[in-house]
Amino acid sequence: MHTVLRQLHQSNKPVLYYPKHANIDTAIYDLDKRYIFGSFRSPPSLEDLDSPETLVHIEKVEPYYLGAAYLLIAKKTDFTPVWQLQRNILLFMLVAGIFFTILGYFLGKLFVAPMRQSIEQMNHFIQDTTHELNTPISTILTNIEMLETFEKCTEGTEELKRIEIASRTLSRIYDDLTYLNLNHHYHRKVVTLNMSQLVEERLVYFKGMAEARGLTVEENIEENVKLTIDKNDAIRLVDNIISNAIKYNRVKGTLYIELNREMLSISDTGMGIHKKDLETILQRFKRANKSEGGFGIGLDIVNQVVKNYGFKLKIDSIVGEGTRVRILWEQ
């Protein structure tokens, strides 16, 4: 453009033709930035050239040809290729996303299939095992009760008590495993239950286990505490808390049970639970103390029952002093 201006400046022709381009507009301005001539339909001002649709370039002309001090070059921007590129990129990403999602799904199924099969086999084994355990456990407990009722066993009472404790422990484990296997898909008969009577009955049930550890059981049970709940769920709730309080209590410790119209509270004087473990103690298979037996499903079951009925579960523990578990009624 500089060359063309110089040629026009040096030309002696009576008529000078300003150069034009098909896709580019140009204009020349003087030192005061006033429009001299150009190919624009509407002469633009050099002070206001901000337009997203136009690419603009301003260049100072030295020396001044035809009095021009500034050269303006502008070209309309065609966004069509950019839009087409964006559309093609989005389309490619969409197709690629769908493809990799489908591929990931089938690869996931392929890789997880052996694990799923192993889990299914383990679940079937647990179900079959719990089913097979039910008959011998029931038989043992029934015969122990008959022996105690008819006093046919005058010797070996201590041995018989041990058999009874072991059998009741197996029975409770069976009930817990059955509950987990059913995945809560069983009929619940929700009734107004006398919790005071139920807790007393369950304490009798666990009496042998508490005596075996030399525990002192202290009770503060208010009479005729009523609760709307399925009886099996109530038994499962009470049994798991009492069982843990016995299992994790120290030998010759104290088991304290409190029941009123607001809550059920069961405390022990055992080893306690560390603060960091309290955050995860309700998770299935989580055991804060590995020295004692168990599957780590008791508190998980308690938590499930609590959630089903809208109760609140509170666990307070001090290491070396004991643990207190409270169920707060919200009815």
Coordinates of C-alpha atoms in Angstrom, one line a residue:
M1 CA 0.0 0.0 0.0
H2 CA 2.9 2.3 0.8
T3 CA 4.3 1.7 -2.7
V4 CA 1.0 2.4 -4.4
L5 CA 0.7 5.7 -2.4
R6 CA 4.2 6.7 -3.4
Q7 CA 3.4 5.9 -7.1
L8 CA 0.3 8.0 -6.9
H9 CA 2.2 10.8 -5.2
Q10 CA 4.8 10.9 -8.0
S11 CA 2.2 10.6 -10.8
N12 CA 1.4 13.6 -13.0
K13 CA -1.8 12.2 -14.3
P14 CA -4.9 14.4 -14.1
V15 CA -6.9 11.7 -12.5
L16 CA -5.6 9.5 -9.7
Y17 CA -7.2 6.1 -9.0
Y18 CA -7.3 5.0 -5.4
P19 CA -6.4 1.3 -5.0
K20 CA -9.3 -1.0 -4.0
H21 CA -9.3 -4.6 -2.9
A22 CA -12.3 -7.0 -3.0
N23 CA -12.2 -8.1 0.6
I24 CA -10.3 -5.3 2.3
D25 CA -11.3 -1.6 2.9
T26 CA -8.6 1.0 3.3
A27 CA -8.5 4.8 4.0
I28 CA -5.9 7.5 4.5
Y29 CA -5.9 10.2 7.1
D30 CA -3.9 13.4 7.7
L31 CA -1.8 14.4 10.7
D32 CA -4.9 15.5 12.5
K33 CA -6.5 12.1 11.9
R34 CA -9.0 13.6 9.5
Y35 CA -10.4 11.4 6.7
I36 CA -8.9 12.2 3.3
F37 CA -10.0 9.3 1.1
G38 CA -10.8 5.6 1.2
S39 CA -12.9 2.7 0.1
F40 CA -15.3 2.8 3.0
R41 CA -19.0 3.6 2.4
S42 CA -19.1 5.5 5.6
P43 CA -15.7 7.0 6.6
P44 CA -14.8 5.7 10.1
S45 CA -13.1 7.8 12.8
L46 CA -9.7 6.7 14.0
E47 CA -10.8 7.4 17.5
D48 CA -13.6 4.8 17.5
L49 CA -12.7 1.6 15.7
D50 CA -13.6 -1.0 18.4
S51 CA -15.7 -3.6 16.6
P52 CA -15.8 -7.3 17.2
E53 CA -16.9 -8.0 13.6
T54 CA -13.9 -6.2 12.0
L55 CA -10.2 -6.7 12.0
V56 CA -8.4 -3.3 12.0
H57 CA -4.8 -2.2 11.5
I58 CA -3.5 1.4 11.6
E59 CA -0.1 2.2 10.3
K60 CA 1.7 5.6 10.3
V61 CA 2.9 6.7 6.9
E62 CA 6.3 8.2 6.6
P63 CA 7.1 10.2 4.5
Y64 CA 3.7 11.7 3.8
Y65 CA 2.4 10.7 0.4
L66 CA -0.6 12.7 -0.9
G67 CA -0.8 14.3 2.6
A68 CA -1.5 11.0 4.2
A69 CA -0.1 10.5 7.7
Y70 CA -2.1 7.4 8.7
L71 CA -3.2 4.4 6.8
L72 CA -6.2 2.3 7.9
I73 CA -6.7 -1.2 6.8
A74 CA -9.9 -3.1 7.8
K75 CA -11.4 -6.4 6.9
K76 CA -14.8 -7.9 7.9
T77 CA -14.4 -11.0 10.0
D78 CA -16.1 -14.1 8.8
F79 CA -17.1 -16.2 11.9
T80 CA -18.6 -19.0 9.8
P81 CA -15.5 -21.2 9.8
V82 CA -15.0 -20.6 13.5
W83 CA -18.7 -21.6 14.2
Q84 CA -18.3 -24.6 12.0
L85 CA -15.1 -25.6 13.8
Q86 CA -16.8 -25.1 17.2
R87 CA -19.8 -27.2 16.1
N88 CA -17.5 -29.9 14.7
I89 CA -15.5 -30.0 18.0
L90 CA -18.7 -30.2 20.1
L91 CA -20.1 -32.9 17.8
F92 CA -16.8 -34.9 18.0
M93 CA -16.7 -34.6 21.8
L94 CA -20.4 -35.7 22.1
V95 CA -19.8 -38.7 19.8
A96 CA -16.5 -39.5 21.6
G97 CA -18.2 -39.2 25.0
I98 CA -21.0 -41.5 24.0
F99 CA -18.5 -44.0 22.5
F100 CA -16.2 -44.0 25.6
T101 CA -19.2 -44.2 27.9
I102 CA -20.5 -47.3 26.1
L103 CA -17.0 -48.8 25.9
G104 CA -16.4 -48.1 29.6
Y105 CA -19.7 -49.7 30.5
F106 CA -19.0 -52.9 28.7
L107 CA -15.4 -53.0 29.9
G108 CA -16.5 -52.4 33.4
K109 CA -19.0 -55.2 33.2
L110 CA -16.3 -57.4 31.8
F111 CA -13.8 -56.7 34.5
V112 CA -16.3 -56.6 37.4
A113 CA -18.0 -59.9 36.3
P114 CA -15.6 -62.2 38.2
M115 CA -15.9 -60.0 41.3
R116 CA -19.7 -59.9 41.1
Q117 CA -19.7 -63.7 40.7
S118 CA -17.5 -64.1 43.8
I119 CA -19.8 -61.8 45.8
E120 CA -22.9 -63.6 44.7
Q121 CA -21.3 -66.9 45.6
M122 CA -20.3 -65.6 49.0
N123 CA -23.9 -64.2 49.6
H124 CA -25.4 -67.6 48.6
F125 CA -22.9 -69.3 51.0
I126 CA -23.9 -67.0 53.8
Q127 CA -27.6 -67.5 53.1
D128 CA -27.2 -71.3 53.0
T129 CA -25.0 -71.3 56.1
T130 CA -27.5 -69.2 58.2
H131 CA -30.3 -71.4 57.0
E132 CA -28.5 -74.6 58.0
L133 CA -27.5 -73.1 61.4
N134 CA -31.1 -72.3 62.3
T135 CA -32.2 -75.9 63.0
P136 CA -29.3 -77.1 65.3
I137 CA -29.4 -73.8 67.2
S138 CA -33.1 -74.1 67.8
T139 CA -32.7 -77.7 68.8
I140 CA -30.0 -77.0 71.3
L141 CA -31.8 -74.1 72.9
T142 CA -35.1 -76.0 73.1
N143 CA -33.4 -79.0 74.8
I144 CA -31.6 -76.8 77.3
E145 CA -34.8 -75.1 78.3
M146 CA -36.4 -78.6 78.7
L147 CA -33.6 -79.8 80.9
E148 CA -33.8 -76.7 83.1
T149 CA -37.6 -77.0 83.3
F150 CA -37.7 -80.6 84.3
E151 CA -34.5 -80.4 86.3
K152 CA -33.1 -83.5 84.7
C153 CA -29.6 -82.3 84.9
T154 CA -28.5 -81.8 88.5
E155 CA -24.8 -82.1 87.8
G156 CA -22.8 -80.2 85.2
T157 CA -24.9 -77.0 85.6
E158 CA -21.9 -74.8 84.9
E159 CA -21.2 -76.7 81.6
L160 CA -24.9 -76.5 80.7
K161 CA -24.8 -72.7 81.2
R162 CA -21.8 -72.4 79.0
I163 CA -23.6 -74.3 76.3
E164 CA -26.6 -72.0 76.7
I165 CA -24.5 -68.9 76.4
A166 CA -22.8 -70.2 73.2
S167 CA -26.1 -71.2 71.8
R168 CA -27.7 -67.8 72.5
T169 CA -24.7 -66.1 70.9
L170 CA -25.1 -68.2 67.8
S171 CA -28.8 -67.5 67.7
R172 CA -28.2 -63.7 67.8
I173 CA -25.6 -63.9 65.1
Y174 CA -28.1 -65.9 63.0
D175 CA -30.8 -63.3 63.5
D176 CA -28.4 -60.5 62.4
L177 CA -27.2 -62.3 59.3
T178 CA -30.8 -63.1 58.4
Y179 CA -31.7 -59.4 58.7
L180 CA -28.8 -58.4 56.4
N181 CA -29.7 -61.1 53.8
L182 CA -33.3 -60.1 53.7
N183 CA -32.3 -56.5 52.9
H184 CA -35.3 -55.2 54.9
H185 CA -37.7 -56.8 52.4
Y186 CA -39.9 -58.4 55.0
H187 CA -43.3 -57.6 56.5
R188 CA -43.2 -55.4 59.5
K189 CA -46.0 -55.4 62.0
V190 CA -45.8 -52.0 63.6
V191 CA -47.6 -52.0 67.0
T192 CA -47.6 -50.1 70.2
L193 CA -45.0 -52.0 72.2
N194 CA -44.3 -52.0 75.9
M195 CA -40.6 -51.4 75.8
S196 CA -40.2 -51.7 79.6
Q197 CA -41.4 -55.3 79.5
L198 CA -39.3 -56.0 76.4
V199 CA -36.1 -54.7 77.9
E200 CA -36.7 -56.7 81.1
E201 CA -37.2 -59.9 78.9
R202 CA -34.0 -59.2 76.9
L203 CA -32.0 -58.7 80.1
V204 CA -33.1 -62.1 81.3
Y205 CA -32.1 -63.5 77.9
F206 CA -28.5 -62.0 78.3
K207 CA -28.3 -62.8 82.0
G208 CA -26.1 -65.8 81.5
M209 CA -23.6 -63.9 79.3
A210 CA -23.4 -61.0 81.8
E211 CA -22.8 -63.5 84.7
A212 CA -20.1 -65.2 82.7
R213 CA -18.1 -62.0 82.7
G214 CA -19.0 -61.2 86.3
L215 CA -20.9 -58.0 85.4
T216 CA -23.0 -56.0 87.7
V217 CA -26.3 -55.0 86.0
E218 CA -27.9 -51.8 87.2
E219 CA -31.4 -50.9 86.0
N220 CA -33.4 -47.8 85.9
I221 CA -36.4 -48.8 83.9
E222 CA -39.5 -46.7 83.9
E223 CA -42.8 -48.7 83.9
N224 CA -45.1 -48.9 80.8
V225 CA -42.9 -47.0 78.3
K226 CA -44.8 -47.4 75.1
L227 CA -43.2 -47.2 71.6
T228 CA -44.7 -47.7 68.1
I229 CA -42.4 -50.2 66.5
D230 CA -42.2 -53.7 65.0
K231 CA -41.3 -56.1 67.8
N232 CA -38.6 -57.9 65.9
D233 CA -36.9 -54.5 65.1
A234 CA -37.2 -53.5 68.8
I235 CA -35.6 -56.8 69.8
R236 CA -32.8 -56.4 67.3
L237 CA -32.2 -52.8 68.5
V238 CA -32.0 -53.8 72.2
D239 CA -30.1 -57.0 71.7
N240 CA -27.2 -55.5 69.6
I241 CA -26.6 -52.7 72.1
I242 CA -26.7 -55.0 75.2
S243 CA -24.6 -57.6 73.4
N244 CA -21.9 -55.0 72.6
A245 CA -22.0 -53.6 76.1
I246 CA -21.4 -57.1 77.5
K247 CA -18.7 -58.0 75.0
Y248 CA -16.7 -54.9 75.3
N249 CA -17.1 -54.4 79.0
R250 CA -14.2 -55.2 81.4
V251 CA -14.5 -58.3 83.5
K252 CA -16.5 -57.7 86.7
G253 CA -17.5 -54.3 85.3
T254 CA -20.9 -52.6 85.4
L255 CA -23.7 -52.6 82.8
Y256 CA -26.2 -49.8 83.3
I257 CA -29.6 -49.7 81.5
E258 CA -31.9 -46.7 81.7
L259 CA -35.3 -46.5 80.0
N260 CA -37.8 -43.7 80.1
R261 CA -40.3 -42.1 77.8
E262 CA -37.6 -40.1 76.0
M263 CA -34.8 -42.6 75.5
L264 CA -33.1 -46.0 76.0
S265 CA -29.6 -45.7 77.4
I266 CA -27.1 -48.5 77.8
S267 CA -23.6 -47.9 79.3
D268 CA -20.6 -50.0 80.0
T269 CA -17.4 -49.6 81.9
G270 CA -15.2 -51.1 79.2
M271 CA -12.2 -50.0 77.2
G272 CA -14.1 -47.2 75.3
I273 CA -13.8 -46.0 71.7
H274 CA -11.2 -43.6 70.3
K275 CA -12.6 -40.3 69.0
K276 CA -11.3 -41.0 65.5
D277 CA -13.2 -44.4 65.4
L278 CA -16.5 -42.8 66.6
E279 CA -16.8 -41.2 63.2
T280 CA -16.9 -44.5 61.4
I281 CA -18.1 -46.9 64.0
L282 CA -21.6 -47.2 62.4
Q283 CA -20.2 -48.5 59.1
R284 CA -20.8 -52.1 58.3
F285 CA -17.9 -54.5 59.3
K286 CA -16.2 -51.7 61.3
R287 CA -14.8 -52.8 64.6
A288 CA -13.0 -50.3 66.9
N289 CA -11.5 -53.2 68.9
K290 CA -10.1 -56.1 67.0
S291 CA -9.3 -58.1 70.2
E292 CA -13.0 -59.2 70.6
G293 CA -14.8 -61.4 68.2
G294 CA -17.7 -60.3 66.0
F295 CA -18.5 -59.3 62.4
G296 CA -18.8 -55.5 63.0
I297 CA -22.5 -55.5 61.9
G298 CA -24.3 -54.8 65.3
L299 CA -24.1 -51.0 65.3
D300 CA -24.8 -50.9 61.5
I301 CA -28.1 -52.8 62.1
V302 CA -28.9 -50.6 65.1
N303 CA -28.3 -47.5 62.9
Q304 CA -30.6 -48.9 60.1
V305 CA -33.4 -49.6 62.6
V306 CA -33.0 -46.1 64.1
K307 CA -33.2 -44.5 60.6
N308 CA -36.3 -46.6 59.7
Y309 CA -38.2 -45.1 62.6
G310 CA -36.8 -41.6 62.7
F311 CA -35.1 -42.0 66.0
K312 CA -31.7 -40.5 66.9
L313 CA -28.6 -42.6 67.8
K314 CA -26.0 -41.0 70.1
I315 CA -22.7 -42.6 71.1
D316 CA -20.5 -41.1 73.8
S317 CA -17.2 -42.8 74.8
I318 CA -14.1 -42.1 76.9
V319 CA -11.1 -44.4 76.3
G320 CA -10.4 -46.4 79.4
E321 CA -13.7 -45.5 81.1
G322 CA -16.5 -46.8 79.0
T323 CA -19.2 -46.2 76.3
R324 CA -22.8 -44.9 76.4
V325 CA -25.2 -45.6 73.6
R326 CA -28.5 -43.7 73.6
I327 CA -31.6 -44.2 71.4
L328 CA -33.7 -41.0 71.5
W329 CA -37.4 -41.5 70.6
E330 CA -38.8 -39.0 68.1
Q331 CA -42.4 -39.9 68.0

